[in-house]
């Protein structure tokens, strides 16, 4: 991964300009710029508390920026928040699995809620080695299996922008390989991926932003 963020924000598909975030009256980060085009990936790194999760939540529209703005195709994201929500898939720390439903029912509910293609269910389960567990109540899943089900949700409903917060948490090597393949295919189709990670993921050509070193934190 390279460390430089392209400075020309005007030509980006998805861009952040001078983004800042405050939590509990404290500056988490300030002056963050990024510019991403079709097929790009941006890896956020840095120590705990440096703002990786907060930046992803700002990008997802779940947390308003304290300063700066987000743009999609040059237009401010804040002007059309519903359109922005419809173009992104967000994976947070919580897997959001309904324990009373089966593995297959969990994914089918997600697909239906987002008006996706019902036929994508089995393919997404198979991608993350969950197809044989489709009828198992989700309350019996291990932590790693729940994470794989959360990732299957991302793969099942196409969105151009993936925002993934520590997506490899709890995954074994085979599952990480499946995640890397899903990201590669998403990028090959023109999708954008922004993720935070402490793990060494194979992300060819990805850019990197170390919030611990690169972020400009206001006093």
Backbone as a ProteinNet text record, in pm:
[ID]
protein_1_A
[PRIMARY]
XXXXXXXXXXXXXXXXXXXXXXXXXXXXXXXXXXXXXXXXXXXXXXXXXXXXXXXXXXXXXXXXXXXXXXXXXXXXXXXXXXXXXXXXXXXXXXXXXXXXXXXXXXXXXXXXXXXXXXXXXXXXXXXXXXXXXXXXXXXXXXXXXXXXXXXXXXXXXXXXXXXXXXXXXXXXXXXXXXXXXXXXXXXXXXXXXXXXXXXXXXXXXXXXXXXXXXXXXXX
[TERTIARY]
84.5	0	88.3	42.7	117	59.7	140.8	99.4	36.7	53.4	9.2	-138.7	-208.6	-346.6	-344.5	-400.9	-397.5	-458.1	-394.1	-442.7	-556.6	-579.2	-680.6	-817.5	-888.7	-1018.2	-1127.7	-1104.3	-1210.7	-1251.2	-1161.4	-1191.2	-1231.9	-1246.5	-1275.1	-1423.2	-1451.1	-1588.7	-1638.6	-1554.5	-1588	-1471.8	-1501.8	-1395.4	-1434.5	-1332.9	-1350.3	-1256.9	-1307.2	-1229.4	-1226	-1106.1	-1082.6	-1177.6	-1197.3	-1292.1	-1239	-1328.6	-1295.1	-1403.8	-1367.3	-1462.7	-1432.8	-1537.9	-1526.9	-1621.8	-1573	-1654.7	-1634.9	-1746	-1735.6	-1657.8	-1668.4	-1597	-1449.8	-1404	-1262.5	-1243.3	-1138.8	-1106.9	-1051	-1116.1	-1068	-971.6	-1009.2	-919.6	-964.7	-878	-909.8	-824.7	-874.7	-798.3	-778.9	-870.6	-856.5	-905.5	-821.9	-856.7	-836.9	-927.1	-906.6	-980.6	-935.8	-997.6	-990.1	-1105.2	-1110.9	-1193.5	-1139.9	-1211.4	-1258.6	-1323.5	-1374.6	-1261.7	-1284.3	-1185.3	-1081.5	-1087.9	-988.4	-1020.7	-917.5	-931.7	-846.9	-898.3	-827.2	-828	-710.1	-696.5	-664.7	-748	-726.6	-653.8	-542.6	-466.7	-441.3	-387.5	-358.6	-397	-347.4	-375.7	-521.5	-563.2	-697.7	-718.8	-835.9	-866.5	-821.3	-757.5	-709.1	-818.8	-935.6	-1048.6	-1088.2	-1037.3	-1069.3	-1220.4	-1278.3	-1421.5	-1504.1	-1461.2	-1534.1	-1530.4	-1416.3	-1407	-1498.1	-1502.9	-1592.6	-1738	-1773.4	-1911.5	-1942.8	-1845.6	-1865.8	-1888.3	-1805.7	-1820.7	-1957	-2010.5	-2139.3	-2258.1	-2232.8	-2343.1	-2407	-2342.8	-2395.6	-2352.8	-2251.9	-2198	-2167.7	-2228.2	-2201.1	-2059.6	-1989.9	-1854.5	-1859.3	-1760.2	-1750.6	-1699.3	-1632	-1579.3	-1562.4	-1555.9	-1532.8	-1658.7	-1639.7	-1754.8	-1712.8	-1813.9	-1800	-1864	-1804.8	-1861.8	-1869.8	-1976.9	-1991.8	-2014.7	-1926.6	-1930.3	-1938.9	-1868.1	-1859.4	-1969.4	-2079	-2192.4	-2181.7	-2215.3	-2209.4	-2302.2	-2248.2	-2327.3	-2441.3	-2417.1	-2518.1	-2644.2	-2633.7	-2751	-2849.2	-2799.8	-2886.3	-2847.9	-2877.6	-2834.2	-2896.7	-3021.8	-3085.5	-3018.4	-2980.7	-2909.8	-2775.5	-2709.7	-2580.3	-2597.7	-2700.1	-2724.3	-2751.9	-2819.1	-2854.7	-2735.3	-2626.9	-2511.4	-2403.1	-2421	-2313.8	-2359.1	-2261.2	-2277.2	-2179.7	-2231.1	-2149.4	-2144	-2024.5	-2004.6	-1933.8	-2003.2	-1944.4	-1889.8	-1864.3	-1810.5	-1915	-2042.9	-2149.5	-2193.3	-2220.6	-2256	-2403.6	-2488.6	-2631.5	-2700.3	-2673.3	-2734.9	-2852.5	-2968.3	-3087.1	-3080.1	-3061.2	-3038.3	-3157.2	-3279.2	-3397.2	-3418.1	-3354.5	-3367.2	-3253.4	-3277.8	-3169.7	-3068.4	-2956.2	-2854.3	-2912.9	-2984.3	-3044.4	-3151.1	-3231.4	-3337.4	-3278.4	-3167.6	-3101.8	-3063.2	-3001.7	-2954.2	-3071.3	-3173.7	-3290.6	-3362.9	-3371.1	-3433.1	-3357.6	-3224.7	-3141.7	-3161.9	-3161.7	-3178	-3313.8	-3418.8	-3553.5	-3565.9	-3507.1	-3514.2	-3451.4	-3346.2	-3276.7	-3317.1	-3430.2	-3484.6	-3382.1	-3307.5	-3207	-3263.6	-3176	-3213.2	-3212.2	-3329.3	-3339.5	-3247.5	-3219	-3132.5	-2987.9	-2951.2	-2812.4	-2782.1	-2885.8	-2865.5	-2765.7	-2792.2	-2708	-2565.6	-2550.6	-2416.5	-2335.4	-2400.6	-2330.6	-2295.7	-2386.5	-2357.5	-2243	-2244.1	-2138.7	-2003.3	-2002.8	-1876.4	-1806	-1883.1	-1823.6	-1846.3	-1861.1	-1866.5	-1974.4	-2093.8	-2205.3	-2326.1	-2318	-2434.6	-2484.7	-2393.3	-2434.2	-2498.2	-2481.8	-2540.8	-2666.2	-2720	-2831.8	-2952.1	-2978	-3095.7	-3066.6	-2943.3	-2905.2	-2949.8	-3015.4	-3047.5	-2920.4	-2924.7	-2804.3	-2748.7	-2830.9	-2780.6	-2670.8	-2659.2	-2557.2	-2426.2	-2420.1	-2299	-2187.5	-2065.7	-1948.9	-1928.5	-1836.9	-1809.2	-1759.9	-1671.8	-1622	-1730.6	-1820.8	-1931.7	-2026.9	-2051.4	-2136.5	-2072.3	-1940.4	-1873.1	-1884.3	-1870	-1884.3	-2025.4	-2126.4	-2263	-2280.4	-2218.2	-2223.3	-2157.6	-2048	-1982.2	-2065	-2136.1	-2224.5	-2332.5	-2378.1	-2476.7	-2420.8	-2295.5	-2232.7	-2224.9	-2188.3	-2171.3	-2303.5	-2412.4	-2539.9	-2616.6	-2592.6	-2667.9	-2568.4	-2560.3	-2458.8	-2472	-2361.6	-2351	-2214	-2203.8	-2074.6	-1970.6	-2014.4	-1922.2	-1932.5	-1820	-1812.4	-1731.4	-1788.1	-1720.2	-1713.7	-1593.8	-1577	-1487.2	-1543.5	-1468.9	-1416.3	-1285.3	-1218.5	-1290.8	-1305.1	-1384.6	-1326	-1196.5	-1133.7	-1135.3	-1197.3	-1201.3	-1267.6	-1199.8	-1255.8	-1247.9	-1187.3	-1183.5	-1056.4	-1069.9	-952.6	-892.1	-781.4	-709.1	-794.4	-872.7	-955.8	-1062.9	-1119.9	-1223.9	-1165.5	-1043.8	-976.7	-951.9	-913.5	-892.8	-1022.9	-1135.2	-1265	-1298.9	-1268	-1289.2	-1204.2	-1077.6	-988.3	-1038	-1088.8	-1141.2	-1265.8	-1354.5	-1476.2	-1440.7	-1342.5	-1299.4	-1238.7	-1156.2	-1093.5	-1198	-1299.4	-1404.4	-1487.1	-1514	-1588.7	-1511.6	-1382.4	-1299.7	-1289.4	-1277.8	-1267.2	-1392.3	-1506	-1630.1	-1650.9	-1549	-1559	-1597.9	-1614.8	-1653.1	-1538.8	-1573.4	-1477.1	-1486	-1371	-1365.1	-1282.7	-1338.8	-1263.4	-1275.3	-1163.4	-1168.1	-1064.7	-1096.5	-998.3	-949.3	-822.6	-769.4	-641.2	-625.4	-498.6	-428.4	-501.7	-447.1	-381	-294.8	-228.5	-314.2	-396.1	-481.8	-414.6	-439.9	-385.3	-478	-437.5	-517.1	-428.3	-407.8	-315	-351.6	-253.4	-274.1	-352.9	-383.9	-462.2	-378.4	-444.9	-381	-396.6	-315.6	-320	-326.4	-399.9	-405.7	-387.7	-274.3	-244.4	-293.1	-404.3	-460.3	-371.1	-292.2	-201.6	-89.5	-44.9	68	27.4	-73.5	-106.2	-216.6	-303.4	-416.5	-368.9	-431.7	-399.9	-503.6	-467	-561.1	-555.4	-671.9	-677	-653	-591.3	-563.4	-692.2
-118.6	0	124	227.5	352.5	448.1	540.9	627.2	757.6	792.8	924.2	924.6	1030.3	1052.5	1156.6	1126.3	1222.8	1356.7	1466.8	1597	1652.8	1598.9	1655.7	1599	1665.6	1618.6	1642.9	1730.2	1771.5	1663.1	1566.5	1465.3	1332.8	1326.5	1201.4	1166.3	1037.4	990.4	1014.3	978	997.3	1070.9	1184.4	1268.1	1326.9	1348.3	1420.2	1539	1651.9	1775.3	1834.3	1841.3	1904.1	1852.8	1721.4	1662.8	1668.6	1701.7	1700.9	1631.8	1582	1511.7	1544	1569.1	1591.8	1496.3	1434.2	1346.1	1384.1	1407.6	1445.5	1572.9	1667.6	1793.8	1785.9	1670.1	1649.5	1630.9	1691.1	1672.1	1532.1	1453.6	1318.9	1326.3	1400	1426.1	1554.8	1610.9	1733.2	1737.3	1807.8	1828.4	1704.7	1609.9	1486.6	1507.8	1473.9	1480.2	1342.1	1305.4	1184.7	1201.2	1128	1132.1	992	933.7	796.1	786.5	713.4	688.4	544.9	509.8	375.1	273.4	168.1	63.3	89.8	205.7	240	176.4	162.1	117.8	206.4	234.5	315.6	241	212.4	143.5	243.9	247.6	335.8	257.7	311.3	248.7	350.7	301.9	390.1	322.8	374.2	313.5	331.3	256	271.7	415.9	469.4	606.2	711.2	668.4	766.8	815.2	748.6	799.6	717.9	596.4	515.4	487.6	440.8	410.4	537.1	644.5	771.6	822	809.5	853.5	770.3	640.1	556.4	594.4	626	667.2	801.7	890.9	1017.8	989.7	902.4	868.2	805.9	731.6	664.5	755.5	876	965.7	934.6	849.7	814.9	914.5	993.2	1092.6	1217.5	1331	1452.9	1501.7	1546.6	1599.2	1730.8	1751.8	1878.5	1988.4	1947.6	2042.4	1968.9	2046.1	1988.6	1927.7	1860.8	1801.7	1680.9	1599	1483.4	1515.5	1463	1482.7	1349.5	1333.3	1218.8	1275.3	1243.8	1299.5	1451.3	1510.9	1656.1	1722	1649.9	1709.5	1678.8	1774.7	1749.7	1635.5	1539.6	1426	1473.4	1579.6	1628.4	1678.5	1711.4	1760.1	1647.9	1523.8	1410.2	1290.5	1297.7	1190.9	1055.5	1053.2	925.4	859.2	937.6	882.5	825.5	891	840.2	707.8	699	573.7	459.6	491.2	388	339.8	415.9	376.2	306.2	295.3	239.3	116.7	33.9	-78.4	-56.4	-57.3	-26.8	-147.5	-184.5	-291.6	-233.9	-232.1	-181.3	-292.8	-260.6	-361.5	-467.4	-428.8	-523.2	-594.5	-724.9	-803.2	-794.4	-744.6	-723.2	-850	-961.5	-1089.3	-1113.4	-1151	-1180.6	-1326.4	-1351.4	-1488.2	-1581.1	-1527.2	-1612.5	-1663.1	-1599.4	-1641.6	-1736.2	-1816.2	-1901	-1815.6	-1877.8	-1808.1	-1760.7	-1849.2	-1813	-1706.9	-1716.2	-1616.6	-1480	-1476.4	-1349	-1279.9	-1354.9	-1294.7	-1260.3	-1347.1	-1319.3	-1192.9	-1174.1	-1053.2	-929	-934.7	-821.3	-789.4	-892.5	-872.4	-811.5	-863.7	-811.5	-667.2	-636.8	-502.1	-400.4	-441.2	-350.7	-372.7	-441.9	-463	-525	-619.9	-688.1	-808.1	-880.6	-999.3	-1120	-1181.3	-1295.1	-1409	-1416.7	-1522.8	-1508.7	-1394.7	-1373.5	-1435.6	-1484.7	-1535.3	-1650.1	-1754.4	-1873.4	-1846.7	-1763.5	-1732.3	-1659.7	-1568.1	-1494.5	-1586.6	-1677.9	-1774.1	-1866.2	-1910.7	-2000.3	-1930.5	-1803.1	-1727.5	-1730.8	-1724.2	-1721.5	-1852.4	-1961.2	-2097.3	-2112.7	-2059.8	-2067.9	-2141	-2186.3	-2244.4	-2367.7	-2449.7	-2569.7	-2537.1	-2412.4	-2369.7	-2286	-2283.9	-2194.2	-2214.6	-2338.1	-2366.3	-2362.7	-2334.1	-2331.4	-2200.1	-2206.5	-2080.9	-2001.7	-1873.2	-1790.8	-1781.2	-1812.4	-1805.5	-1908.5	-2008.6	-2111.6	-2079.9	-1970.3	-1936.5	-1891.8	-1924	-1871	-1724.5	-1658.1	-1517.6	-1503.6	-1594.8	-1588.5	-1614.4	-1707.6	-1735.7	-1618.2	-1550.7	-1431.5	-1322.8	-1309.9	-1209.2	-1244.7	-1371.2	-1413.9	-1388	-1406.1	-1375.7	-1225.8	-1144.1	-999	-961.8	-1026.4	-999.8	-1050.3	-1161.8	-1211.6	-1109	-1034.3	-929.1	-823.7	-786.6	-685.2	-734.5	-861.9	-917.3	-942.3	-961.5	-1003.1	-888.4	-765.9	-650.4	-552.6	-542.9	-458.4	-311	-252.7	-110.3	-64.7	54.3	97.7	130.2	161.4	204.7	111.3	46.1	-39	32	42.5	99.9	-9.3	-60.1	-179.1	-149.4	-166.2	-139	-270.8	-292	-413.6	-539.2	-553.4	-664.1	-802.4	-811.9	-943	-991.5	-916.1	-956	-1092.4	-1183.8	-1315.1	-1414.3	-1376	-1463.9	-1548.3	-1672.4	-1755.5	-1722.8	-1788.2	-1755.8	-1777.9	-1886.2	-1913.1	-1806.4	-1762.6	-1659.6	-1524.6	-1495.6	-1372.2	-1375	-1491.8	-1504.3	-1479	-1527.2	-1502.6	-1354.1	-1288.2	-1143.6	-1070	-1105.7	-1040.2	-1059.4	-1179.1	-1204.9	-1121.7	-1111.3	-1030.9	-884.7	-833.1	-694.8	-676.7	-772.1	-762.5	-760	-844.3	-848.3	-719.9	-668.7	-542.7	-429.5	-422.4	-318.5	-337.2	-462.1	-488.3	-443.4	-442.4	-395.3	-245.6	-174.2	-29	18	-74.6	-36.2	24.9	97.6	162.4	95.8	76.2	17.7	107.2	140.1	205.1	114.8	78.9	-11.2	27	-5.1	6.2	-133.5	-145	-277.6	-271.1	-370.2	-393.7	-514.5	-587.3	-707.8	-673.6	-761	-743.9	-808.5	-727.5	-776.8	-752	-842	-828.1	-737.1	-611.4	-510.4	-444.2	-509.4	-456.5	-314.2	-226.5	-90.3	-1.7	-49.8	31.6	147.4	256.9	368.7	349.6	419.9	406.3	543.3	550.7	671.9	630.8	665.7	637	755	738.3	849.6	887.8	792.6	825.4	916.7	903	981.6	1093	1063.8	1157.2	1255.3	1218.2	1305	1432.6	1542.9	1672.3	1698.6	1678.6	1691.2	1832.3	1893.8	2030.3	2032.6	2137.9	2151	2182.6
0	0	0	-66.2	-69.1	33.9	78.1	187.9	140.2	13.8	-33.1	-69.8	-33.9	-74.8	-186.1	-303.3	-412.8	-372.3	-405.8	-361.8	-445.8	-566.2	-655	-620.4	-529.1	-483.6	-586	-680.9	-772.8	-870.9	-897.5	-998.5	-935	-804.5	-735.8	-744	-739.3	-725.9	-583.8	-485.3	-344.2	-279.9	-215.5	-161.4	-27.6	55.8	181.1	182.5	226.7	226	366.4	423.9	554.4	661.3	663.8	757.9	901	993.5	1135.1	1213.5	1330.2	1415.5	1561	1636.8	1780.4	1851.9	1958.2	2040.8	2186.3	2256.8	2397.1	2419.7	2324.8	2336.4	2303	2253.2	2222.6	2073.1	2018.8	1877.9	1857.8	1771.7	1739.2	1621.8	1519.5	1407.2	1339.1	1257.5	1183.4	1057.4	956.7	834.2	749.8	756	679.6	536.1	439.5	298	234.6	146.2	66.6	-65.6	-165	-297.2	-357.3	-386.2	-432.8	-559.9	-656.9	-780.6	-788.6	-898.2	-917.9	-906	-827.1	-808.8	-702.5	-637.1	-536.1	-400.8	-319.5	-181.6	-93	25.4	124.2	256	309.5	437.1	546	649.4	763.5	872.6	917.6	1024.7	1134.8	1245.3	1357	1487.3	1599	1729.7	1769.2	1869.5	1923.6	1968.5	1933.8	1971.9	1873.1	1763	1664.8	1571	1573.2	1496	1375.2	1361.6	1243.3	1234	1343.6	1342.4	1324.9	1388.7	1375.6	1232	1165.1	1026.5	936.8	959	880.2	904.3	1028.4	1058.9	993.8	988.8	917	768.3	710.3	569.5	539.7	637.9	619.4	646.3	695.4	728.7	862.1	942.9	1074.5	1180.8	1150	1242.2	1161.6	1197.1	1119.9	1145.6	1041.1	1062.6	1138.8	1224.1	1295.9	1204	1096.4	997.9	866.3	758.2	627.2	566.3	454	385.6	303.9	274.5	186.3	52.9	-54.9	-188.2	-261	-335.9	-426.1	-565.6	-656.6	-792	-788.5	-694.7	-684	-606	-577.1	-505.6	-356.7	-271.2	-126.8	-86	-12.9	34.1	124.4	203.2	296.8	227.2	98	25	-6.5	-16.3	-48.1	38.5	168.9	259.6	227.7	181.2	149.2	29.3	-69.2	-184.9	-143	-47.4	-0.9	73	158	229	132.5	21.9	-74.9	-156	-157	-237.9	-156.4	-25.1	56	134.3	166.7	258.8	372.3	494.9	612.4	704.4	745.2	842.4	963.3	1077.1	1199.6	1285.9	1412.2	1504.5	1538.4	1541.6	1572.9	1446.1	1458	1340.6	1305.1	1397.1	1370.5	1320.5	1387.9	1354.1	1447.8	1390.2	1469.9	1515.5	1646	1692.1	1674.1	1668.9	1656.3	1514	1417.4	1278.3	1241.7	1138.9	1087.9	1012	979.9	902.6	769.9	700.6	572.2	585.8	692.4	713.8	744.3	819	845.7	716.4	626.8	502.7	411.1	406.5	322.9	370.6	502.9	557.9	511.8	519.5	478.5	330.7	247.4	103.1	72.8	137.2	114.3	162.6	278	334.3	239.8	169.5	78.7	-67.3	-87.2	-221.7	-315	-261.4	-341.7	-414.5	-479.9	-556	-462.8	-442.6	-351.5	-394	-523.4	-573.8	-532.9	-474.1	-433.2	-298	-227.7	-91.9	-86.8	-163.7	-154.3	-201.6	-303.7	-353.2	-246.4	-173.2	-68	48.3	82.8	189	149.1	25	-21.3	-23.4	-60.8	-66.3	67.8	176.6	309.9	385.7	308.6	363.1	470.5	440.6	534.3	477.1	353.4	288.6	363	412.5	484.8	619.7	665.2	792.6	772.8	652	619.7	711	755.2	837.3	986.9	1023.7	1164.7	1229.4	1346.7	1416.8	1444.6	1416.4	1425.1	1566.6	1668	1805.6	1832.3	1747	1766.1	1692.4	1622.7	1548.3	1642.1	1602.9	1673.9	1634.6	1704	1671.9	1528.5	1485.4	1348.2	1246.1	1275.1	1183.2	1174.5	1285.7	1281.5	1195.9	1206	1124.7	976.9	945.3	805.9	755.2	840.2	799.4	774.8	858.7	837.3	704.6	671	543.4	426.6	445.5	339.7	307.9	408.4	383.8	289.7	311.1	226.1	82.4	65.5	-68.7	-139.2	-62.7	-121.5	-187	-140.3	-191.6	-252.5	-384.1	-449	-410.1	-371.2	-342.6	-392.7	-450.8	-504.2	-397.8	-274.6	-170.4	-50.7	-18.2	100.7	207.3	328.2	443.7	550.3	576.9	659.4	779.4	898.4	1021.7	1078	1067.4	1112.8	1061.3	930.3	876.4	901.7	928.5	946.2	1090.9	1182.6	1322.9	1338.8	1406	1433.8	1320.1	1208	1090.9	1089.8	1041.3	1019.2	882.5	849.4	726.6	602.4	599.1	481.9	465.8	576.1	569.5	529.6	575.7	533.4	383.5	331.5	187.2	111.3	164.9	101.2	104.2	214.8	225.6	123.3	113.8	17.8	-124.9	-155.8	-289.8	-317	-217.5	-234.8	-259.1	-185.3	-204.3	-342.9	-385.2	-517.6	-627.8	-618.3	-720.4	-718.6	-599.2	-587.7	-655	-630.6	-691.4	-843	-886.7	-1030.3	-1104	-1034.6	-1093.9	-1079.5	-1031.6	-1017.9	-880.4	-783.9	-649	-571.2	-465.9	-376.2	-240	-176.2	-43.4	47.9	163.7	270.7	392.1	451.3	566.5	670.2	793.2	900	931.6	965.3	991.4	1073.6	1160.5	1227.1	1165.8	1079.5	1018.7	886	840.9	711.8	603.6	537.4	430.1	295.2	201.7	67	-13.4	-29.9	-100	-205.2	-318.3	-419.4	-462	-460.2	-507.3	-413.1	-293.6	-200.4	-147.5	-116.4	-49.1	101.2	176.9	322.3	387.1	495.1	576.5	721.4	778.1	918.3	1000.7	1068.7	1145.5	1262.8	1309.2	1417.9	1374.2	1247.8	1200.5	1106.4	1019.3	911	946.9	1040.7	1071.1	1139.2	1102.6	1162.8	1271	1393.1	1505.4	1561.1	1566.1	1616.5	1767.3	1812.5	1957.1	2030.4
[MASK]
+++++++++++++++++++++++++++++++++++++++++++++++++++++++++++++++++++++++++++++++++++++++++++++++++++++++++++++++++++++++++++++++++++++++++++++++++++++++++++++++++++++++++++++++++++++++++++++++++++++++++++++++++++++++++++

